[in-house]
Tab-separated table of N, CA and C in Angstrom:
chain	number	residue	atom	x	y	z
G	1	MET	N	3.937	10.366	-25.228
G	1	MET	CA	4.973	9.771	-24.401
G	1	MET	C	6.204	9.608	-25.279
G	2	SER	N	7.354	10.025	-24.773
G	2	SER	CA	8.576	9.894	-25.550
G	2	SER	C	9.730	9.489	-24.650
G	3	PRO	N	10.598	8.570	-25.145
G	3	PRO	CA	11.763	8.179	-24.353
G	3	PRO	C	12.913	9.147	-24.591
G	4	CYS	N	13.677	9.402	-23.562
G	4	CYS	CA	14.872	10.226	-23.641
G	4	CYS	C	16.004	9.460	-22.961
G	5	ALA	N	17.206	9.581	-23.473
G	5	ALA	CA	18.346	8.928	-22.842
G	5	ALA	C	19.356	10.000	-22.443
G	6	TYR	N	19.808	9.921	-21.198
G	6	TYR	CA	20.842	10.836	-20.743
G	6	TYR	C	21.573	10.222	-19.562
G	7	ALA	N	22.841	10.445	-19.500
G	7	ALA	CA	23.697	10.044	-18.379
G	7	ALA	C	23.424	8.604	-17.917
G	8	GLY	N	23.318	7.683	-18.877
G	8	GLY	CA	23.145	6.287	-18.507
G	8	GLY	C	21.754	5.940	-18.018
G	9	ARG	N	20.779	6.783	-18.314
G	9	ARG	CA	19.407	6.522	-17.860
G	9	ARG	C	18.447	6.715	-19.037
G	10	ILE	N	17.360	5.956	-19.020
G	10	ILE	CA	16.275	6.149	-19.973
G	10	ILE	C	15.086	6.670	-19.170
G	11	VAL	N	14.529	7.768	-19.655
G	11	VAL	CA	13.413	8.393	-18.961
G	11	VAL	C	12.250	8.487	-19.946
G	12	LEU	N	11.072	8.007	-19.538
G	12	LEU	CA	9.863	8.138	-20.341
G	12	LEU	C	9.063	9.298	-19.778
G	13	VAL	N	8.736	10.254	-20.664
G	13	VAL	CA	7.991	11.426	-20.233
G	13	VAL	C	6.735	11.584	-21.068
G	14	SER	N	5.719	12.141	-20.451
G	14	SER	CA	4.485	12.482	-21.140
G	14	SER	C	4.160	13.914	-20.743
G	15	GLY	N	4.332	14.818	-21.669
G	15	GLY	CA	4.182	16.239	-21.331
G	15	GLY	C	5.292	16.631	-20.366
G	16	GLN	N	4.924	17.072	-19.177
G	16	GLN	CA	5.895	17.436	-18.151
G	16	GLN	C	6.066	16.346	-17.100
G	17	ASP	N	5.313	15.230	-17.210
G	17	ASP	CA	5.339	14.172	-16.205
G	17	ASP	C	6.326	13.071	-16.575
G	18	VAL	N	7.133	12.660	-15.603
G	18	VAL	CA	8.031	11.525	-15.787
G	18	VAL	C	7.230	10.259	-15.488
G	19	ILE	N	7.091	9.390	-16.485
G	19	ILE	CA	6.306	8.170	-16.349
G	19	ILE	C	7.167	7.042	-15.776
G	20	ALA	N	8.381	6.877	-16.284
G	20	ALA	CA	9.281	5.815	-15.817
G	20	ALA	C	10.715	6.262	-16.021
G	21	GLU	N	11.595	5.681	-15.222
G	21	GLU	CA	13.014	6.000	-15.318
G	21	GLU	C	13.800	4.724	-15.034
G	22	HIS	N	14.690	4.361	-15.952
G	22	HIS	CA	15.454	3.122	-15.818
G	22	HIS	C	16.922	3.376	-16.159
G	23	ARG	N	17.785	2.610	-15.506
G	23	ARG	CA	19.205	2.681	-15.852
G	23	ARG	C	19.428	1.981	-17.187
G	24	ARG	N	20.366	2.479	-17.957
G	24	ARG	CA	20.724	1.827	-19.214
G	24	ARG	C	21.846	0.839	-18.935
G	25	ARG	N	21.762	-0.286	-19.602
G	25	ARG	CA	22.813	-1.301	-19.496
G	25	ARG	C	23.172	-1.735	-20.906
G	26	PHE	N	24.452	-1.933	-21.133
G	26	PHE	CA	24.920	-2.213	-22.483
G	26	PHE	C	25.480	-3.627	-22.623
G	27	THR	N	24.938	-4.590	-21.895
G	27	THR	CA	25.400	-5.971	-21.953
G	27	THR	C	24.546	-6.731	-22.953
G	28	ARG	N	25.193	-7.517	-23.812
G	28	ARG	CA	24.454	-8.305	-24.796
G	28	ARG	C	23.978	-9.611	-24.177
G	29	ASN	N	22.824	-10.063	-24.625
G	29	ASN	CA	22.255	-11.360	-24.243
G	29	ASN	C	22.025	-11.522	-22.745
G	30	VAL	N	21.921	-10.438	-22.042
G	30	VAL	CA	21.620	-10.482	-20.613
G	30	VAL	C	20.410	-9.570	-20.372
G	31	SER	N	19.419	-10.091	-19.665
G	31	SER	CA	18.222	-9.301	-19.370
G	31	SER	C	18.327	-8.719	-17.970
G	32	TYR	N	17.966	-7.473	-17.855
G	32	TYR	CA	17.928	-6.798	-16.570
G	32	TYR	C	16.486	-6.374	-16.310
G	33	PHE	N	16.039	-6.570	-15.085
G	33	PHE	CA	14.662	-6.237	-14.738
G	33	PHE	C	14.625	-5.337	-13.514
G	34	GLU	N	13.657	-4.464	-13.498
G	34	GLU	CA	13.358	-3.660	-12.319
G	34	GLU	C	12.077	-4.237	-11.726
G	35	PRO	N	12.180	-5.047	-10.650
G	35	PRO	CA	11.006	-5.748	-10.121
G	35	PRO	C	9.830	-4.844	-9.762
G	36	TRP	N	10.101	-3.651	-9.227
G	36	TRP	CA	8.994	-2.769	-8.830
G	36	TRP	C	8.153	-2.357	-10.025
G	37	HIS	N	8.750	-2.371	-11.200
G	37	HIS	CA	8.016	-2.034	-12.411
G	37	HIS	C	6.922	-3.064	-12.696
G	38	TYR	N	7.145	-4.319	-12.283
G	38	TYR	CA	6.219	-5.416	-12.579
G	38	TYR	C	5.231	-5.713	-11.444
G	39	VAL	N	5.363	-5.053	-10.320
G	39	VAL	CA	4.495	-5.341	-9.170
G	39	VAL	C	3.003	-5.180	-9.493
G	40	PRO	N	2.569	-4.141	-10.211
G	40	PRO	CA	1.132	-4.046	-10.518
G	40	PRO	C	0.602	-5.253	-11.293
G	41	LEU	N	1.446	-5.883	-12.110
G	41	LEU	CA	1.020	-7.068	-12.855
G	41	LEU	C	0.803	-8.259	-11.932
G	42	LEU	N	1.491	-8.274	-10.799
G	42	LEU	CA	1.335	-9.376	-9.850
G	42	LEU	C	-0.069	-9.414	-9.255
G	43	ASP	N	-0.759	-8.291	-9.296
G	43	ASP	CA	-2.118	-8.257	-8.771
G	43	ASP	C	-3.003	-9.248	-9.535
G	44	ARG	N	-2.751	-9.385	-10.840
G	44	ARG	CA	-3.515	-10.333	-11.651
G	44	ARG	C	-2.907	-11.722	-11.659
G	45	LYS	N	-1.592	-11.819	-11.543
G	45	LYS	CA	-0.904	-13.113	-11.609
G	45	LYS	C	0.087	-13.243	-10.463
G	46	PRO	N	-0.401	-13.462	-9.242
G	46	PRO	CA	0.498	-13.524	-8.082
G	46	PRO	C	1.483	-14.695	-8.132
G	47	GLY	N	1.169	-15.743	-8.890
G	47	GLY	CA	2.079	-16.888	-8.995
G	47	GLY	C	3.396	-16.533	-9.668
G	48	ALA	N	3.415	-15.446	-10.444
G	48	ALA	CA	4.650	-15.020	-11.101
G	48	ALA	C	5.707	-14.589	-10.090
G	49	LEU	N	5.288	-14.348	-8.866
G	49	LEU	CA	6.232	-13.953	-7.823
G	49	LEU	C	7.234	-15.070	-7.532
G	50	ARG	N	6.803	-16.319	-7.675
G	50	ARG	CA	7.686	-17.459	-7.388
G	50	ARG	C	8.735	-17.675	-8.467
G	51	ASN	N	8.328	-17.624	-9.740
G	51	ASN	CA	9.244	-18.003	-10.817
G	51	ASN	C	9.452	-16.930	-11.875
G	52	GLY	N	8.815	-15.801	-11.728
G	52	GLY	CA	8.964	-14.745	-12.724
G	52	GLY	C	10.382	-14.195	-12.734
G	53	ALA	N	10.916	-14.008	-13.918
G	53	ALA	CA	12.304	-13.553	-14.064
G	53	ALA	C	12.617	-12.277	-13.272
G	54	PRO	N	11.730	-11.279	-13.233
G	54	PRO	CA	12.079	-10.066	-12.490
G	54	PRO	C	12.231	-10.286	-10.983
G	55	PHE	N	11.653	-11.389	-10.461
G	55	PHE	CA	11.612	-11.565	-9.011
G	55	PHE	C	12.555	-12.650	-8.496
G	56	VAL	N	13.320	-13.279	-9.383
G	56	VAL	CA	14.164	-14.409	-8.980
G	56	VAL	C	15.217	-13.991	-7.963
G	57	ASP	N	16.008	-13.003	-8.262
G	57	ASP	CA	17.079	-12.563	-7.347
G	57	ASP	C	16.780	-11.180	-6.775
G	58	TRP	N	15.543	-10.943	-6.464
G	58	TRP	CA	15.116	-9.629	-5.993
G	58	TRP	C	15.676	-9.376	-4.606
G	59	GLN	N	16.412	-8.302	-4.463
G	59	GLN	CA	17.013	-7.929	-3.188
G	59	GLN	C	16.066	-6.996	-2.438
G	60	LEU	N	15.316	-7.584	-1.514
G	60	LEU	CA	14.387	-6.811	-0.684
G	60	LEU	C	15.042	-6.489	0.650
G	61	PRO	N	14.538	-5.504	1.372
G	61	PRO	CA	15.025	-5.267	2.733
G	61	PRO	C	14.851	-6.539	3.571
G	62	GLU	N	15.708	-6.734	4.546
G	62	GLU	CA	15.761	-7.988	5.308
G	62	GLU	C	14.419	-8.379	5.920
G	63	ALA	N	13.727	-7.443	6.535
G	63	ALA	CA	12.444	-7.768	7.172
G	63	ALA	C	11.423	-8.205	6.122
G	64	MET	N	11.401	-7.535	4.979
G	64	MET	CA	10.474	-7.923	3.915
G	64	MET	C	10.843	-9.286	3.348
G	65	HIS	N	12.129	-9.565	3.273
G	65	HIS	CA	12.577	-10.875	2.795
G	65	HIS	C	12.113	-11.978	3.750
G	66	GLN	N	12.217	-11.741	5.044
G	66	GLN	CA	11.756	-12.728	6.027
G	66	GLN	C	10.262	-12.967	5.899
G	67	ILE	N	9.517	-11.906	5.721
G	67	ILE	CA	8.069	-12.037	5.582
G	67	ILE	C	7.732	-12.749	4.277
G	68	ARG	N	8.471	-12.462	3.219
G	68	ARG	CA	8.245	-13.165	1.939
G	68	ARG	C	8.467	-14.663	2.117
G	69	GLU	N	9.552	-15.029	2.767
G	69	GLU	CA	9.832	-16.454	2.987
G	69	GLU	C	8.721	-17.101	3.808
G	70	HIS	N	8.242	-16.399	4.804
G	70	HIS	CA	7.163	-16.921	5.649
G	70	HIS	C	5.888	-17.132	4.826
G	71	TYR	N	5.530	-16.149	4.024
G	71	TYR	CA	4.314	-16.251	3.208
G	71	TYR	C	4.434	-17.337	2.148
G	72	MET	N	5.570	-17.410	1.492
G	72	MET	CA	5.745	-18.368	0.396
G	72	MET	C	5.735	-19.817	0.890
G	73	ALA	N	5.981	-20.019	2.154
G	73	ALA	CA	5.956	-21.373	2.704
G	73	ALA	C	4.533	-21.898	2.835
G	74	GLY	N	3.559	-21.008	2.891
G	74	GLY	CA	2.167	-21.424	3.076
G	74	GLY	C	1.350	-21.282	1.812
G	75	LYS	N	0.191	-21.926	1.812
G	75	LYS	CA	-0.714	-21.848	0.679
G	75	LYS	C	-1.322	-20.451	0.612
G	76	GLY	N	-1.346	-19.885	-0.584
G	76	GLY	CA	-1.898	-18.544	-0.763
G	76	GLY	C	-0.954	-17.437	-0.348
G	77	GLY	N	0.280	-17.795	-0.020
G	77	GLY	CA	1.239	-16.788	0.409
G	77	GLY	C	1.629	-15.827	-0.685
G	78	ASP	N	1.563	-16.295	-1.935
G	78	ASP	CA	1.881	-15.411	-3.063
G	78	ASP	C	0.967	-14.192	-3.028
G	79	ARG	N	-0.322	-14.444	-2.891
G	79	ARG	CA	-1.313	-13.368	-2.895
G	79	ARG	C	-1.086	-12.409	-1.728
G	80	GLU	N	-0.799	-12.946	-0.550
G	80	GLU	CA	-0.592	-12.077	0.616
G	80	GLU	C	0.627	-11.178	0.416
G	81	PHE	N	1.715	-11.753	-0.109
G	81	PHE	CA	2.909	-10.936	-0.294
G	81	PHE	C	2.693	-9.900	-1.400
G	82	VAL	N	1.954	-10.260	-2.433
G	82	VAL	CA	1.634	-9.293	-3.484
G	82	VAL	C	0.830	-8.138	-2.887
G	83	ASP	N	-0.120	-8.450	-2.012
G	83	ASP	CA	-0.891	-7.391	-1.360
G	83	ASP	C	0.017	-6.475	-0.547
G	84	LEU	N	1.034	-7.055	0.091
G	84	LEU	CA	1.997	-6.251	0.844
G	84	LEU	C	2.809	-5.361	-0.103
G	85	LEU	N	3.215	-5.909	-1.242
G	85	LEU	CA	3.961	-5.123	-2.222
G	85	LEU	C	3.105	-3.987	-2.783
G	86	LEU	N	1.839	-4.253	-2.987
G	86	LEU	CA	0.948	-3.197	-3.470
G	86	LEU	C	0.788	-2.095	-2.428
G	87	LEU	N	0.813	-2.475	-1.146
G	87	LEU	CA	0.794	-1.457	-0.089
G	87	LEU	C	2.050	-0.592	-0.161
G	88	ALA	N	3.172	-1.203	-0.524
G	88	ALA	CA	4.419	-0.444	-0.661
G	88	ALA	C	4.300	0.570	-1.789
G	89	GLN	N	3.584	0.217	-2.841
G	89	GLN	CA	3.408	1.177	-3.923
G	89	GLN	C	2.459	2.306	-3.513
G	90	ASP	N	1.501	1.998	-2.638
G	90	ASP	CA	0.564	3.029	-2.184
G	90	ASP	C	1.172	3.967	-1.145
G	91	HIS	N	1.929	3.401	-0.194
G	91	HIS	CA	2.406	4.179	0.954
G	91	HIS	C	3.904	4.459	0.924
G	92	GLY	N	4.634	3.840	0.030
G	92	GLY	CA	6.077	4.031	-0.036
G	92	GLY	C	6.815	2.876	0.620
G	93	ILE	N	7.948	2.537	0.057
G	93	ILE	CA	8.718	1.393	0.546
G	93	ILE	C	9.244	1.634	1.958
G	94	GLU	N	9.565	2.884	2.301
G	94	GLU	CA	10.106	3.166	3.628
G	94	GLU	C	9.093	2.839	4.719
G	95	VAL	N	7.840	3.215	4.499
G	95	VAL	CA	6.793	2.957	5.489
G	95	VAL	C	6.567	1.459	5.638
G	96	VAL	N	6.476	0.748	4.511
G	96	VAL	CA	6.224	-0.694	4.563
G	96	VAL	C	7.419	-1.426	5.163
G	97	GLU	N	8.618	-0.982	4.837
G	97	GLU	CA	9.815	-1.596	5.425
G	97	GLU	C	9.819	-1.418	6.942
G	98	THR	N	9.487	-0.237	7.414
G	98	THR	CA	9.422	0.008	8.859
G	98	THR	C	8.357	-0.867	9.504
G	99	ALA	N	7.185	-0.970	8.864
G	99	ALA	CA	6.109	-1.822	9.397
G	99	ALA	C	6.540	-3.280	9.427
G	100	CYS	N	7.262	-3.727	8.411
G	100	CYS	CA	7.747	-5.110	8.375
G	100	CYS	C	8.776	-5.349	9.474
G	101	GLU	N	9.644	-4.388	9.709
G	101	GLU	CA	10.616	-4.523	10.801
G	101	GLU	C	9.901	-4.644	12.137
G	102	LEU	N	8.876	-3.825	12.347
G	102	LEU	CA	8.093	-3.903	13.584
G	102	LEU	C	7.375	-5.247	13.686
G	103	ALA	N	6.854	-5.734	12.575
G	103	ALA	CA	6.138	-7.012	12.575
G	103	ALA	C	7.073	-8.164	12.910
G	104	VAL	N	8.277	-8.149	12.360
G	104	VAL	CA	9.252	-9.206	12.665
G	104	VAL	C	9.657	-9.111	14.126
G	105	GLU	N	9.869	-7.896	14.594
G	105	GLU	CA	10.240	-7.667	15.989
G	105	GLU	C	9.153	-8.171	16.950
G	106	GLN	N	7.890	-7.950	16.577
G	106	GLN	CA	6.767	-8.349	17.423
G	106	GLN	C	6.280	-9.768	17.120
G	107	ASN	N	6.879	-10.398	16.106
G	107	ASN	CA	6.507	-11.744	15.674
G	107	ASN	C	5.027	-11.804	15.277
G	108	THR	N	4.582	-10.803	14.547
G	108	THR	CA	3.220	-10.759	14.012
G	108	THR	C	3.326	-10.614	12.506
G	109	LEU	N	3.470	-11.728	11.813
G	109	LEU	CA	3.755	-11.686	10.385
G	109	LEU	C	2.514	-11.764	9.503
G	110	ARG	N	1.345	-11.793	10.079
G	110	ARG	CA	0.123	-11.855	9.274
G	110	ARG	C	-0.122	-10.507	8.604
G	111	LEU	N	-0.683	-10.562	7.404
G	111	LEU	CA	-0.900	-9.350	6.618
G	111	LEU	C	-1.801	-8.326	7.317
G	112	PRO	N	-2.901	-8.727	7.952
G	112	PRO	CA	-3.716	-7.711	8.637
G	112	PRO	C	-2.944	-6.977	9.744
G	113	ALA	N	-2.054	-7.687	10.426
G	113	ALA	CA	-1.254	-7.038	11.471
G	113	ALA	C	-0.284	-6.039	10.852
G	114	ILE	N	0.320	-6.406	9.726
G	114	ILE	CA	1.262	-5.496	9.053
G	114	ILE	C	0.504	-4.292	8.488
G	115	THR	N	-0.684	-4.533	7.936
G	115	THR	CA	-1.509	-3.433	7.428
G	115	THR	C	-1.854	-2.472	8.562
G	116	ASN	N	-2.160	-3.024	9.718
G	116	ASN	CA	-2.456	-2.186	10.884
G	116	ASN	C	-1.233	-1.356	11.266
G	117	LEU	N	-0.054	-1.961	11.253
G	117	LEU	CA	1.174	-1.216	11.563
G	117	LEU	C	1.405	-0.101	10.545
G	118	ILE	N	1.145	-0.383	9.270
G	118	ILE	CA	1.296	0.641	8.228
G	118	ILE	C	0.339	1.793	8.501
G	119	ASN	N	-0.903	1.458	8.824
G	119	ASN	CA	-1.885	2.513	9.113
G	119	ASN	C	-1.482	3.346	10.317
G	120	GLN	N	-0.896	2.704	11.324
G	120	GLN	CA	-0.432	3.445	12.495
G	120	GLN	C	0.694	4.397	12.124
G	121	LEU	N	1.553	3.983	11.194
G	121	LEU	CA	2.667	4.837	10.772
G	121	LEU	C	2.198	5.990	9.886
G	122	VAL	N	1.160	5.757	9.101
G	122	VAL	CA	0.720	6.741	8.112
G	122	VAL	C	-0.287	7.726	8.684
G	123	GLU	N	-1.219	7.232	9.494
G	123	GLU	CA	-2.280	8.095	9.992
G	123	GLU	C	-1.759	9.030	11.079
G	124	PRO	N	-2.305	10.229	11.121
G	124	PRO	CA	-1.858	11.171	12.149
G	124	PRO	C	-2.290	10.703	13.540
G	125	ILE	N	-1.524	11.103	14.515
G	125	ILE	CA	-1.842	10.760	15.900
G	125	ILE	C	-2.935	11.695	16.391
G	126	ILE	N	-3.989	11.120	16.928
G	126	ILE	CA	-5.093	11.911	17.457
G	126	ILE	C	-4.837	12.119	18.948
G	127	THR	N	-4.693	13.358	19.311
G	127	THR	CA	-4.432	13.642	20.723
G	127	THR	C	-5.736	13.559	21.504
G	128	PRO	N	-5.708	12.885	22.639
G	128	PRO	CA	-6.942	12.776	23.430
G	128	PRO	C	-7.317	14.134	24.021
G	129	LEU	N	-8.613	14.305	24.224
G	129	LEU	CA	-9.100	15.545	24.831
G	129	LEU	C	-8.709	15.578	26.299
G	130	ASN	N	-8.513	16.776	26.802
G	130	ASN	CA	-8.141	16.887	28.216
G	130	ASN	C	-9.317	16.483	29.109
G	131	GLU	N	-9.034	16.213	30.333
G	131	GLU	CA	-10.047	15.729	31.281
G	131	GLU	C	-11.150	16.757	31.528
G	132	GLY	N	-10.838	18.029	31.360
G	132	GLY	CA	-11.805	19.075	31.656
G	132	GLY	C	-12.848	19.265	30.565
G	133	TYR	N	-12.671	18.595	29.440
G	133	TYR	CA	-13.615	18.774	28.342
G	133	TYR	C	-14.923	18.073	28.667
G	134	SER	N	-16.027	18.769	28.487
G	134	SER	CA	-17.328	18.140	28.740
G	134	SER	C	-18.112	18.111	27.425
G	135	TYR	N	-18.673	16.992	27.164
G	135	TYR	CA	-19.470	16.830	25.967
G	135	TYR	C	-20.841	17.480	26.184
G	136	PRO	N	-21.467	17.968	25.134
G	136	PRO	CA	-22.783	18.580	25.307
G	136	PRO	C	-23.802	17.542	25.791
G	137	GLN	N	-24.623	17.960	26.706
G	137	GLN	CA	-25.641	17.066	27.262
G	137	GLN	C	-26.981	17.352	26.597
G	138	LEU	N	-27.732	16.300	26.355
G	138	LEU	CA	-29.059	16.461	25.773
G	138	LEU	C	-30.018	17.003	26.829
G	139	THR	N	-30.807	17.985	26.437
G	139	THR	CA	-31.797	18.513	27.374
G	139	THR	C	-33.158	17.859	27.152
G	140	LEU	N	-33.427	17.424	25.919
G	140	LEU	CA	-34.669	16.720	25.609
G	140	LEU	C	-34.339	15.320	25.118
G	141	ARG	N	-35.113	14.384	25.557
G	141	ARG	CA	-34.904	13.014	25.116
G	141	ARG	C	-35.384	12.879	23.664
G	142	PRO	N	-34.572	12.296	22.774
G	142	PRO	CA	-34.985	12.140	21.375
G	142	PRO	C	-36.195	11.211	21.273
G	143	GLU	N	-37.128	11.578	20.414
G	143	GLU	CA	-38.320	10.760	20.196
G	143	GLU	C	-38.396	10.387	18.727
G	144	ALA	N	-38.772	9.148	18.484
G	144	ALA	CA	-38.959	8.696	17.109
G	144	ALA	C	-40.298	9.239	16.622
G	145	ASP	N	-40.250	10.062	15.589
G	145	ASP	CA	-41.471	10.663	15.062
G	145	ASP	C	-41.371	10.700	13.541
G	146	CYS	N	-41.999	9.739	12.883
G	146	CYS	CA	-41.936	9.647	11.419
G	146	CYS	C	-42.628	10.829	10.745
G	147	LYS	N	-43.662	11.378	11.369
G	147	LYS	CA	-44.356	12.529	10.796
G	147	LYS	C	-43.417	13.724	10.700
G	148	ARG	N	-42.552	13.869	11.696
G	148	ARG	CA	-41.584	14.973	11.688
G	148	ARG	C	-40.619	14.815	10.510
G	149	TYR	N	-40.189	13.586	10.249
G	149	TYR	CA	-39.300	13.298	9.124
G	149	TYR	C	-39.991	13.640	7.808
G	150	GLU	N	-41.246	13.227	7.670
G	150	GLU	CA	-41.998	13.519	6.446
G	150	GLU	C	-42.180	15.018	6.266
G	151	THR	N	-42.402	15.733	7.367
G	151	THR	CA	-42.541	17.180	7.303
G	151	THR	C	-41.252	17.818	6.812
G	152	LEU	N	-40.130	17.331	7.313
G	152	LEU	CA	-38.838	17.865	6.870
G	152	LEU	C	-38.623	17.568	5.386
G	153	CYS	N	-38.967	16.372	4.940
G	153	CYS	CA	-38.790	16.009	3.528
G	153	CYS	C	-39.677	16.857	2.627
G	154	SER	N	-40.945	17.065	3.027
G	154	SER	CA	-41.854	17.870	2.203
G	154	SER	C	-41.412	19.335	2.181
G	155	ALA	N	-40.867	19.822	3.281
G	155	ALA	CA	-40.361	21.192	3.307
G	155	ALA	C	-39.162	21.335	2.374
G	156	GLU	N	-38.332	20.300	2.302
G	156	GLU	CA	-37.161	20.332	1.430
G	156	GLU	C	-37.601	20.288	-0.032
G	157	GLU	N	-38.654	19.494	-0.332
G	157	GLU	CA	-39.163	19.410	-1.703
G	157	GLU	C	-39.778	20.739	-2.114
G	158	ALA	N	-40.469	21.407	-1.189
G	158	ALA	CA	-41.102	22.685	-1.482
G	158	ALA	C	-40.052	23.756	-1.772
G	159	ALA	N	-38.904	23.664	-1.100
G	159	ALA	CA	-37.849	24.650	-1.292
G	159	ALA	C	-37.158	24.452	-2.645
G	160	ALA	N	-37.182	23.211	-3.161
G	160	ALA	CA	-36.507	22.914	-4.433
G	160	ALA	C	-37.308	23.293	-5.593
């Protein structure tokens, strides 16, 4: 892994892969943080979300900010919001932002509801089968027969 600096940016690369990319700032005695860089650490220490330096003035999309305020008002809200942030790292901020906007619009701010909205946005739409489709019908009623199972197992062992 090696750092490179170009055009006001620091890029960490490993082989051909870009590991991290940050803007360079030349101000003395001032710390700059990229909050998304620290989100994985919140999984172990969700309380850092309240007072951690990277998250103090974090500018989130409006819907996510509303949900953060809602969660932080309740007990255990730190953990729920961290779980939402981790979903953003898995599915992308655009998807989670859209799900949060829908959740605020529908007034369903609970994490399972937002997770469901994310899944609806990410998963492909399954088209229903047309009315003319007929499922195969059984011609023989299934019978429980343990001897048949044992026969199949012994035949499989003999083949191996």
